[in-house]
C-alpha cells in the first residue's frame, strides 16, 4: 500500500525539508521519497487537498475516554477515531474511569483495546489506589505493562509525605509523576474563578491561590527529593512564574496548559452554560496573556485538549450541579491557531510532550516511519454541534469561529481522513 501526499508544506524543525513544499510518498508505513514532484501511479492513494500542511503526528497528553465504566460518555473505539480525525496520532489516557486504572491488568486492558488502531494509546495510571490519595499504587508493575506516567486525574495529592515518597520511589525506574495543581482546602466548594465575575454571578469562587500553593509545595518537595514532576493544566499567571523559577534552579519540572485556558475567560460564565465549567476554572484575560507568553517562551512545555467527555445527564443541569470538564480534541488546533505561532503550537504538541513522556518522535525524513498529521492552517470555520465527533457534546467552542482545518493523519500504516 502506497500513499502520496501532494504539494505538502512540511512543518518540522528537525527535518531537512522544514517549511518546504514537497510531494511525500509513503510505502508500507514508511516515508519512501520526499521530492518536488512524484509521479502518480494507479496503485497510489493520493491526498491532494487545498493548502496541505504536514507535521509530525500530534500527541495529546490528557485525554479521558470513559471506558471502562462510563461508555455512555465515550468508548475507546470512538475516542480513537475522534483523535485521529482531530489530528492526533498519539494520546495519553487518564485514569478517569470506573474502575480506576490502578493495576497492571487495568493498564493492559486499555492497551489491548487500542490494538491495531491508527492512534497509539498510552495509559496514565493512577498514582494512588482508586485515586483516593491514601496508598500509593503499584507504579513499577504498571510501568512495566505500558503506563507512561502516574497521576490521579484532576485530584490533588493532599498528603505531603505521600507525594514525597512517590517522587523518591519513581526515580528507581525513571517514572514521571503528575500532580494536579489544586489545594482543596483553599478551593473549598468553589466552582468558578474567584474574582469580579464570580461575585457578580453569585458563584462560589476558587482563588488562583489554590493553584499557587499546591505548585509551590510540589516544587519544594521536588527540590528535596529529585526526580521528574509534571504539573498538568495550569491556569494562572503566577503559576507560570513559579514554574519558570523552578526551571531556573535546574529542577526537572514540566507543565501543560489546556487549550481552553489559552483563549477563554470567566466572562463566558454570564450565560451559566455548564460547558464552560472546567477544572481548573476559566481565569482572566491577564492570565491568558501570561499563559500564551509562557508557551512562546518555553516555560509551558505542553498544550493539551484536556478532553473530558461528560454525558448530558451530568452536564446539562444547573451550573453548580454540573460536572467539570469539556471535550477538546476536535477544537485544539482551530482554537489556538489564531493566537499562537504555528511552530510554537506544533512544538508543544509534538516534540516536547513526546520527549517528556518518553515517546519517540518520528521526524519527516526519508526512511523514517510515517507518523504525520495533515492540516490546513488558513481556512476559517464556525464550529457547530454538527462538527462534534465525540459521543458527548460538552464543547465550550460551539458557535465560535475557529481558524484552520484538520484533514486527518497517517499513522501505524493507516490513512484516516475526516
Tab-separated table of C-alpha atoms in Angstrom:
chain	number	residue	atom	x	y	z
A	1	UNK	CA	0.000	0.000	0.000
A	2	UNK	CA	1.361	3.416	-1.007
A	3	UNK	CA	0.033	6.872	-0.140
A	4	UNK	CA	1.105	10.000	-1.968
A	5	UNK	CA	0.754	13.385	-0.266
A	6	UNK	CA	0.794	16.069	-2.966
A	7	UNK	CA	2.093	19.623	-2.533
A	8	UNK	CA	2.537	19.335	1.223
A	9	UNK	CA	4.201	22.131	3.175
A	10	UNK	CA	6.335	20.409	5.804
A	11	UNK	CA	6.351	21.898	9.314
A	12	UNK	CA	9.063	20.030	11.219
A	13	UNK	CA	12.066	21.879	12.588
A	14	UNK	CA	14.046	18.610	12.813
A	15	UNK	CA	13.500	17.808	9.126
A	16	UNK	CA	15.779	18.987	6.277
A	17	UNK	CA	12.567	19.869	4.421
A	18	UNK	CA	11.196	22.248	7.059
A	19	UNK	CA	8.980	24.961	5.537
A	20	UNK	CA	9.359	23.432	2.052
A	21	UNK	CA	6.531	22.307	-0.240
A	22	UNK	CA	7.113	18.717	-1.347
A	23	UNK	CA	5.430	15.529	-2.502
A	24	UNK	CA	5.721	12.753	0.085
A	25	UNK	CA	5.443	9.079	-0.871
A	26	UNK	CA	4.650	6.663	1.936
A	27	UNK	CA	5.029	2.922	1.311
A	28	UNK	CA	4.402	0.148	3.838
A	29	UNK	CA	4.159	2.672	6.650
A	30	UNK	CA	7.491	4.386	5.927
A	31	UNK	CA	8.440	7.576	4.088
A	32	UNK	CA	9.954	6.312	0.848
A	33	UNK	CA	10.509	9.574	-1.045
A	34	UNK	CA	10.321	13.312	-0.479
A	35	UNK	CA	10.700	15.208	-3.738
A	36	UNK	CA	9.480	18.329	-5.525
A	37	UNK	CA	7.197	16.204	-7.659
A	38	UNK	CA	6.442	12.474	-7.586
A	39	UNK	CA	4.553	10.871	-10.452
A	40	UNK	CA	1.241	9.294	-9.500
A	41	UNK	CA	0.715	5.582	-10.146
A	42	UNK	CA	-2.523	3.633	-10.321
A	43	UNK	CA	-1.995	1.794	-7.045
A	44	UNK	CA	-1.305	5.001	-5.055
A	45	UNK	CA	-3.820	6.504	-2.678
A	46	UNK	CA	-3.428	10.199	-3.427
A	47	UNK	CA	-4.106	13.034	-0.967
A	48	UNK	CA	-4.318	16.257	-2.967
A	49	UNK	CA	-6.204	18.871	-0.948
A	50	UNK	CA	-6.152	22.643	-0.518
A	51	UNK	CA	-3.169	24.159	1.272
A	52	UNK	CA	-1.972	20.834	2.672
A	53	UNK	CA	0.460	21.119	5.580
A	54	UNK	CA	2.164	18.141	7.227
A	55	UNK	CA	3.807	17.910	10.643
A	56	UNK	CA	4.975	15.136	12.930
A	57	UNK	CA	1.985	13.381	14.468
A	58	UNK	CA	0.329	15.331	17.265
A	59	UNK	CA	0.327	13.982	20.834
A	60	UNK	CA	-2.342	14.849	23.412
A	61	UNK	CA	-1.152	14.197	26.957
A	62	UNK	CA	-4.529	14.463	28.715
A	63	UNK	CA	-7.468	12.563	27.235
A	64	UNK	CA	-10.353	10.910	29.085
A	65	UNK	CA	-12.399	8.320	27.200
A	66	UNK	CA	-14.819	6.958	29.799
A	67	UNK	CA	-14.264	3.282	29.084
A	68	UNK	CA	-14.234	1.237	31.242
A	69	UNK	CA	-17.273	2.237	33.284
A	70	UNK	CA	-18.517	5.369	31.532
A	71	UNK	CA	-19.051	4.127	27.979
A	72	UNK	CA	-22.058	6.427	27.610
A	73	UNK	CA	-19.582	9.323	27.639
A	74	UNK	CA	-17.105	7.884	25.152
A	75	UNK	CA	-15.829	4.443	24.175
A	76	UNK	CA	-12.187	3.773	23.436
A	77	UNK	CA	-13.027	2.825	19.834
A	78	UNK	CA	-14.919	6.046	19.113
A	79	UNK	CA	-12.445	8.152	21.091
A	80	UNK	CA	-9.554	6.885	18.966
A	81	UNK	CA	-11.483	7.790	15.804
A	82	UNK	CA	-12.157	11.271	17.204
A	83	UNK	CA	-8.456	11.678	17.994
A	84	UNK	CA	-7.406	10.569	14.503
A	85	UNK	CA	-9.803	12.900	12.707
A	86	UNK	CA	-8.707	15.721	15.013
A	87	UNK	CA	-5.056	15.271	14.008
A	88	UNK	CA	-3.702	13.192	16.886
A	89	UNK	CA	-1.604	10.109	16.193
A	90	UNK	CA	-0.880	9.521	19.883
A	91	UNK	CA	-2.872	10.085	23.075
A	92	UNK	CA	-2.193	9.564	26.770
A	93	UNK	CA	-5.367	8.387	28.504
A	94	UNK	CA	-6.234	9.424	32.055
A	95	UNK	CA	-7.412	7.062	34.769
A	96	UNK	CA	-10.771	8.838	34.720
A	97	UNK	CA	-12.635	5.540	34.614
A	98	UNK	CA	-14.556	3.041	36.727
A	99	UNK	CA	-12.675	1.079	37.874
A	100	UNK	CA	-9.735	3.474	38.143
A	101	UNK	CA	-6.634	2.414	36.178
A	102	UNK	CA	-4.533	1.462	39.212
A	103	UNK	CA	-3.214	-2.032	38.424
A	104	UNK	CA	-1.210	-3.924	35.836
A	105	UNK	CA	-4.311	-5.598	34.409
A	106	UNK	CA	-6.110	-2.244	34.060
A	107	UNK	CA	-3.191	-0.806	32.080
A	108	UNK	CA	-3.093	-3.859	29.826
A	109	UNK	CA	-6.859	-3.607	29.246
A	110	UNK	CA	-6.516	-0.094	27.816
A	111	UNK	CA	-3.565	-1.008	25.613
A	112	UNK	CA	-5.262	-4.130	24.265
A	113	UNK	CA	-8.446	-2.221	23.427
A	114	UNK	CA	-6.396	0.080	21.188
A	115	UNK	CA	-4.552	-2.663	19.311
A	116	UNK	CA	-4.366	-2.142	15.538
A	117	UNK	CA	-5.709	1.412	15.773
A	118	UNK	CA	-4.037	4.158	13.761
A	119	UNK	CA	-3.747	6.130	17.019
A	120	UNK	CA	-1.334	4.927	19.690
A	121	UNK	CA	-2.783	4.874	23.203
A	122	UNK	CA	-0.581	5.225	26.290
A	123	UNK	CA	-2.173	4.918	29.755
A	124	UNK	CA	-1.533	7.416	32.525
A	125	UNK	CA	-2.060	5.169	35.535
A	126	UNK	CA	-3.358	6.350	38.892
A	127	UNK	CA	-0.714	7.407	41.405
A	128	UNK	CA	-2.753	6.119	44.335
A	129	UNK	CA	-5.081	3.148	44.742
A	130	UNK	CA	-8.530	4.062	43.416
A	131	UNK	CA	-7.229	7.660	43.164
A	132	UNK	CA	-8.163	8.128	46.809
A	133	UNK	CA	-4.870	9.767	47.760
A	134	UNK	CA	-4.198	7.319	50.606
A	135	UNK	CA	-1.981	4.444	49.431
A	136	UNK	CA	0.421	4.504	46.514
A	137	UNK	CA	-0.442	2.165	43.644
A	138	UNK	CA	1.967	-0.414	42.174
A	139	UNK	CA	3.759	2.075	39.964
A	140	UNK	CA	6.608	-0.131	38.779
A	141	UNK	CA	4.339	-3.006	37.721
A	142	UNK	CA	2.140	-0.599	35.784
A	143	UNK	CA	5.116	0.985	34.069
A	144	UNK	CA	6.320	-2.457	33.012
A	145	UNK	CA	2.890	-3.043	31.487
A	146	UNK	CA	2.981	0.188	29.472
A	147	UNK	CA	1.948	3.130	31.676
A	148	UNK	CA	3.889	6.281	30.718
A	149	UNK	CA	3.144	8.366	33.810
A	150	UNK	CA	1.282	8.334	37.131
A	151	UNK	CA	-1.285	10.787	38.411
A	152	UNK	CA	-4.750	10.971	39.964
A	153	UNK	CA	-6.756	12.785	37.293
A	154	UNK	CA	-7.997	16.201	38.478
A	155	UNK	CA	-7.394	15.179	42.091
A	156	UNK	CA	-4.587	16.737	44.130
A	157	UNK	CA	-2.404	14.626	46.409
A	158	UNK	CA	-3.136	16.278	49.740
A	159	UNK	CA	-0.747	14.125	51.778
A	160	UNK	CA	2.630	15.880	51.516
A	161	UNK	CA	4.579	12.816	52.603
A	162	UNK	CA	2.829	10.600	50.071
A	163	UNK	CA	3.894	12.930	47.260
A	164	UNK	CA	7.426	12.978	48.651
A	165	UNK	CA	7.579	9.181	48.738
A	166	UNK	CA	6.133	8.912	45.208
A	167	UNK	CA	8.791	11.256	43.812
A	168	UNK	CA	11.510	9.267	45.554
A	169	UNK	CA	10.174	5.842	44.564
A	170	UNK	CA	9.567	6.702	40.904
A	171	UNK	CA	13.246	7.571	40.455
A	172	UNK	CA	14.078	3.863	40.671
A	173	UNK	CA	12.600	3.351	37.203
A	174	UNK	CA	12.733	6.915	35.831
A	175	UNK	CA	8.985	7.324	36.333
A	176	UNK	CA	7.100	10.549	35.638
A	177	UNK	CA	4.854	11.764	38.468
A	178	UNK	CA	1.893	14.070	37.817
A	179	UNK	CA	0.476	16.371	40.486
A	180	UNK	CA	-2.788	18.215	39.867
A	181	UNK	CA	-2.356	21.873	40.917
A	182	UNK	CA	-5.131	22.477	43.406
A	183	UNK	CA	-5.282	22.898	47.173
A	184	UNK	CA	-8.728	21.633	48.133
A	185	UNK	CA	-8.824	23.436	51.458
A	186	UNK	CA	-8.269	26.791	49.776
A	187	UNK	CA	-10.574	25.955	46.866
A	188	UNK	CA	-13.335	24.800	49.199
A	189	UNK	CA	-16.669	24.410	47.423
A	190	UNK	CA	-15.792	26.953	44.731
A	191	UNK	CA	-16.993	26.392	41.180
A	192	UNK	CA	-15.620	29.443	39.310
A	193	UNK	CA	-12.570	31.685	39.347
A	194	UNK	CA	-12.687	33.972	42.377
A	195	UNK	CA	-12.988	37.500	41.033
A	196	UNK	CA	-15.336	40.124	39.637
A	197	UNK	CA	-17.406	37.678	37.592
A	198	UNK	CA	-17.922	35.114	40.352
A	199	UNK	CA	-19.065	37.950	42.649
A	200	UNK	CA	-21.448	39.403	40.057
A	201	UNK	CA	-22.922	35.988	39.270
A	202	UNK	CA	-23.160	34.765	42.845
A	203	UNK	CA	-20.913	31.771	42.189
A	204	UNK	CA	-18.592	30.434	44.880
A	205	UNK	CA	-15.048	31.329	43.912
A	206	UNK	CA	-11.848	29.323	43.637
A	207	UNK	CA	-8.907	31.674	44.172
A	208	UNK	CA	-5.876	31.202	41.952
A	209	UNK	CA	-4.039	30.914	45.274
A	210	UNK	CA	-5.311	27.322	45.496
A	211	UNK	CA	-3.246	26.533	42.416
A	212	UNK	CA	-0.184	28.506	43.511
A	213	UNK	CA	0.084	26.896	46.948
A	214	UNK	CA	-0.048	23.377	45.510
A	215	UNK	CA	2.553	24.144	42.845
A	216	UNK	CA	4.859	25.785	45.396
A	217	UNK	CA	4.542	22.744	47.680
A	218	UNK	CA	5.329	20.337	44.857
A	219	UNK	CA	8.343	22.362	43.767
A	220	UNK	CA	9.707	22.346	47.324
A	221	UNK	CA	9.209	18.573	47.501
A	222	UNK	CA	10.876	18.075	44.119
A	223	UNK	CA	13.842	20.175	45.215
A	224	UNK	CA	14.187	17.882	48.229
A	225	UNK	CA	13.653	14.523	46.505
A	226	UNK	CA	14.838	14.948	42.938
A	227	UNK	CA	13.004	13.011	40.242
A	228	UNK	CA	10.650	14.142	37.486
A	229	UNK	CA	7.465	16.105	38.117
A	230	UNK	CA	4.818	17.136	35.603
A	231	UNK	CA	2.147	19.660	36.575
A	232	UNK	CA	-0.880	19.282	34.276
A	233	UNK	CA	-3.238	22.041	33.116
A	234	UNK	CA	-2.010	25.142	34.912
A	235	UNK	CA	-4.324	28.133	34.509
A	236	UNK	CA	-2.888	31.270	36.119
A	237	UNK	CA	-0.166	33.855	35.594
A	238	UNK	CA	1.551	33.223	38.937
A	239	UNK	CA	1.817	29.503	38.131
A	240	UNK	CA	3.921	30.325	35.068
A	241	UNK	CA	6.241	32.418	37.239
A	242	UNK	CA	6.608	29.654	39.853
A	243	UNK	CA	7.484	27.034	37.254
A	244	UNK	CA	9.858	29.393	35.462
A	245	UNK	CA	11.776	29.959	38.707
A	246	UNK	CA	11.894	26.203	39.411
A	247	UNK	CA	13.320	25.512	35.958
A	248	UNK	CA	15.999	28.156	36.519
A	249	UNK	CA	17.085	26.129	39.562
A	250	UNK	CA	17.587	23.114	37.313
A	251	UNK	CA	14.665	21.109	38.676
A	252	UNK	CA	13.099	18.514	36.368
A	253	UNK	CA	9.653	20.089	36.355
A	254	UNK	CA	7.399	20.412	33.321
A	255	UNK	CA	3.852	21.628	32.843
A	256	UNK	CA	0.944	21.721	30.436
A	257	UNK	CA	-1.888	24.114	29.680
A	258	UNK	CA	-5.297	23.199	28.292
A	259	UNK	CA	-6.347	24.858	25.038
A	260	UNK	CA	-9.431	26.446	26.586
A	261	UNK	CA	-7.312	28.200	29.227
A	262	UNK	CA	-5.355	29.891	26.433
A	263	UNK	CA	-8.378	31.508	24.801
A	264	UNK	CA	-11.459	31.557	27.069
A	265	UNK	CA	-12.018	33.728	30.165
A	266	UNK	CA	-14.507	33.623	33.024
A	267	UNK	CA	-16.539	36.240	31.110
A	268	UNK	CA	-18.063	33.206	29.380
A	269	UNK	CA	-19.884	32.283	32.604
A	270	UNK	CA	-22.508	35.012	32.272
A	271	UNK	CA	-24.830	32.641	30.440
A	272	UNK	CA	-24.436	29.987	33.179
A	273	UNK	CA	-23.618	27.492	30.415
A	274	UNK	CA	-22.135	24.437	32.110
A	275	UNK	CA	-19.981	23.749	29.026
A	276	UNK	CA	-17.718	26.441	30.465
A	277	UNK	CA	-17.404	24.719	33.850
A	278	UNK	CA	-13.844	23.420	33.958
A	279	UNK	CA	-11.267	22.262	36.487
A	280	UNK	CA	-9.193	24.424	36.936
A	281	UNK	CA	-11.787	27.122	36.259
A	282	UNK	CA	-11.533	29.605	33.409
A	283	UNK	CA	-9.470	32.574	34.605
A	284	UNK	CA	-8.964	36.172	33.412
A	285	UNK	CA	-7.665	37.934	30.317
A	286	UNK	CA	-4.457	38.805	32.192
A	287	UNK	CA	-3.897	35.121	32.962
A	288	UNK	CA	-4.412	34.227	29.301
A	289	UNK	CA	-1.783	36.753	28.185
A	290	UNK	CA	0.826	35.299	30.552
A	291	UNK	CA	-0.066	31.707	29.642
A	292	UNK	CA	0.354	32.483	25.940
A	293	UNK	CA	3.713	34.112	26.659
A	294	UNK	CA	4.636	31.025	28.683
A	295	UNK	CA	4.040	28.854	25.621
A	296	UNK	CA	6.091	31.147	23.381
A	297	UNK	CA	8.983	31.383	25.855
A	298	UNK	CA	9.091	27.628	26.507
A	299	UNK	CA	8.195	27.789	30.206
A	300	UNK	CA	5.000	25.900	29.348
A	301	UNK	CA	6.075	22.658	27.704
A	302	UNK	CA	2.838	21.096	26.518
A	303	UNK	CA	-0.536	22.067	25.095
A	304	UNK	CA	-3.343	19.594	25.702
A	305	UNK	CA	-7.048	19.380	24.944
A	306	UNK	CA	-7.791	18.002	28.427
A	307	UNK	CA	-10.562	16.159	26.573
A	308	UNK	CA	-13.137	15.018	29.124
A	309	UNK	CA	-16.477	13.851	27.707
A	310	UNK	CA	-19.455	14.258	30.079
A	311	UNK	CA	-22.884	12.838	29.241
A	312	UNK	CA	-25.886	15.151	29.011
A	313	UNK	CA	-27.390	13.927	32.300
A	314	UNK	CA	-24.382	15.251	34.198
A	315	UNK	CA	-23.715	18.354	32.103
A	316	UNK	CA	-26.999	19.894	31.041
A	317	UNK	CA	-28.068	20.698	34.594
A	318	UNK	CA	-27.815	23.691	36.928
A	319	UNK	CA	-24.298	25.173	36.715
A	320	UNK	CA	-23.471	24.424	40.351
A	321	UNK	CA	-24.505	20.759	39.939
A	322	UNK	CA	-22.834	20.081	36.592
A	323	UNK	CA	-19.664	18.006	36.378
A	324	UNK	CA	-16.431	19.765	35.434
A	325	UNK	CA	-14.949	19.060	32.041
A	326	UNK	CA	-15.054	19.821	28.337
A	327	UNK	CA	-14.336	17.942	25.134
A	328	UNK	CA	-11.466	19.425	23.201
A	329	UNK	CA	-9.815	17.074	20.704
A	330	UNK	CA	-11.798	18.486	17.770
A	331	UNK	CA	-11.068	22.135	18.597
A	332	UNK	CA	-7.472	22.351	19.889
A	333	UNK	CA	-5.981	23.378	16.572
A	334	UNK	CA	-8.716	25.741	15.440
A	335	UNK	CA	-8.929	27.476	18.807
A	336	UNK	CA	-5.193	28.147	19.114
A	337	UNK	CA	-4.158	28.678	15.509
A	338	UNK	CA	-5.162	32.345	15.614
A	339	UNK	CA	-3.412	33.179	18.911
A	340	UNK	CA	-0.155	31.183	18.697
A	341	UNK	CA	2.554	30.909	16.072
A	342	UNK	CA	2.117	27.657	14.146
A	343	UNK	CA	5.612	26.417	15.002
A	344	UNK	CA	5.127	27.120	18.726
A	345	UNK	CA	1.881	25.163	18.642
A	346	UNK	CA	3.428	22.234	16.749
A	347	UNK	CA	6.409	22.085	19.131
A	348	UNK	CA	4.137	21.949	22.192
A	349	UNK	CA	2.018	19.172	20.748
A	350	UNK	CA	4.730	17.012	19.151
A	351	UNK	CA	8.417	17.211	20.083
A	352	UNK	CA	8.276	18.461	23.673
A	353	UNK	CA	5.456	16.269	25.032
A	354	UNK	CA	6.880	13.153	23.395
A	355	UNK	CA	10.272	13.827	24.947
A	356	UNK	CA	8.744	14.371	28.402
A	357	UNK	CA	6.603	11.230	28.258
A	358	UNK	CA	9.350	9.096	26.701
A	359	UNK	CA	7.667	8.537	23.344
A	360	UNK	CA	9.597	8.501	20.073
A	361	UNK	CA	9.028	11.387	17.677
A	362	UNK	CA	9.469	10.449	14.015
A	363	UNK	CA	10.907	13.310	12.004
A	364	UNK	CA	9.702	13.774	8.425
A	365	UNK	CA	12.674	12.256	6.601
A	366	UNK	CA	13.115	9.557	4.008
A	367	UNK	CA	13.348	6.115	5.613
A	368	UNK	CA	11.537	7.102	8.811
A	369	UNK	CA	8.249	5.659	9.999
A	370	UNK	CA	5.370	7.798	8.721
A	371	UNK	CA	3.595	9.307	11.711
A	372	UNK	CA	2.152	12.584	10.473
A	373	UNK	CA	-0.753	14.986	10.832
A	374	UNK	CA	-2.406	16.574	7.788
A	375	UNK	CA	-3.964	20.032	8.096
A	376	UNK	CA	-4.704	23.427	6.568
A	377	UNK	CA	-3.789	26.357	8.863
A	378	UNK	CA	-5.628	29.035	6.905
A	379	UNK	CA	-9.289	28.031	6.498
A	380	UNK	CA	-11.965	29.541	8.766
A	381	UNK	CA	-14.956	27.743	10.204
A	382	UNK	CA	-17.710	28.399	12.720
A	383	UNK	CA	-17.700	25.337	14.964
A	384	UNK	CA	-21.162	23.851	15.494
A	385	UNK	CA	-22.630	20.753	17.122
A	386	UNK	CA	-22.570	19.105	13.703
A	387	UNK	CA	-18.758	19.248	13.780
A	388	UNK	CA	-18.582	17.302	17.047
A	389	UNK	CA	-17.335	13.758	16.550
A	390	UNK	CA	-17.358	12.771	20.229
A	391	UNK	CA	-20.260	10.901	21.787
A	392	UNK	CA	-20.637	13.644	24.404
A	393	UNK	CA	-21.260	17.190	23.191
A	394	UNK	CA	-19.850	19.306	26.045
A	395	UNK	CA	-17.734	21.685	23.970
A	396	UNK	CA	-17.125	25.293	25.051
A	397	UNK	CA	-16.415	26.271	21.425
A	398	UNK	CA	-19.876	25.699	19.939
A	399	UNK	CA	-20.785	28.606	17.623
A	400	UNK	CA	-17.298	30.121	17.938
A	401	UNK	CA	-15.100	30.971	14.960
A	402	UNK	CA	-12.032	28.743	14.631
A	403	UNK	CA	-9.102	29.074	12.262
A	404	UNK	CA	-7.709	26.049	10.484
A	405	UNK	CA	-8.898	22.627	9.434
A	406	UNK	CA	-7.504	19.183	10.200
A	407	UNK	CA	-7.675	16.719	7.304
A	408	UNK	CA	-6.571	13.655	9.288
A	409	UNK	CA	-3.488	11.550	9.955
A	410	UNK	CA	-1.248	8.874	8.548
A	411	UNK	CA	-0.001	6.598	11.327
A	412	UNK	CA	0.512	2.893	12.008
A	413	UNK	CA	0.361	2.359	8.206
A	414	UNK	CA	-3.190	3.733	8.090
A	415	UNK	CA	-4.599	6.830	6.412
A	416	UNK	CA	-7.511	8.323	8.354
A	417	UNK	CA	-9.278	11.310	6.822
A	418	UNK	CA	-12.260	13.298	8.065
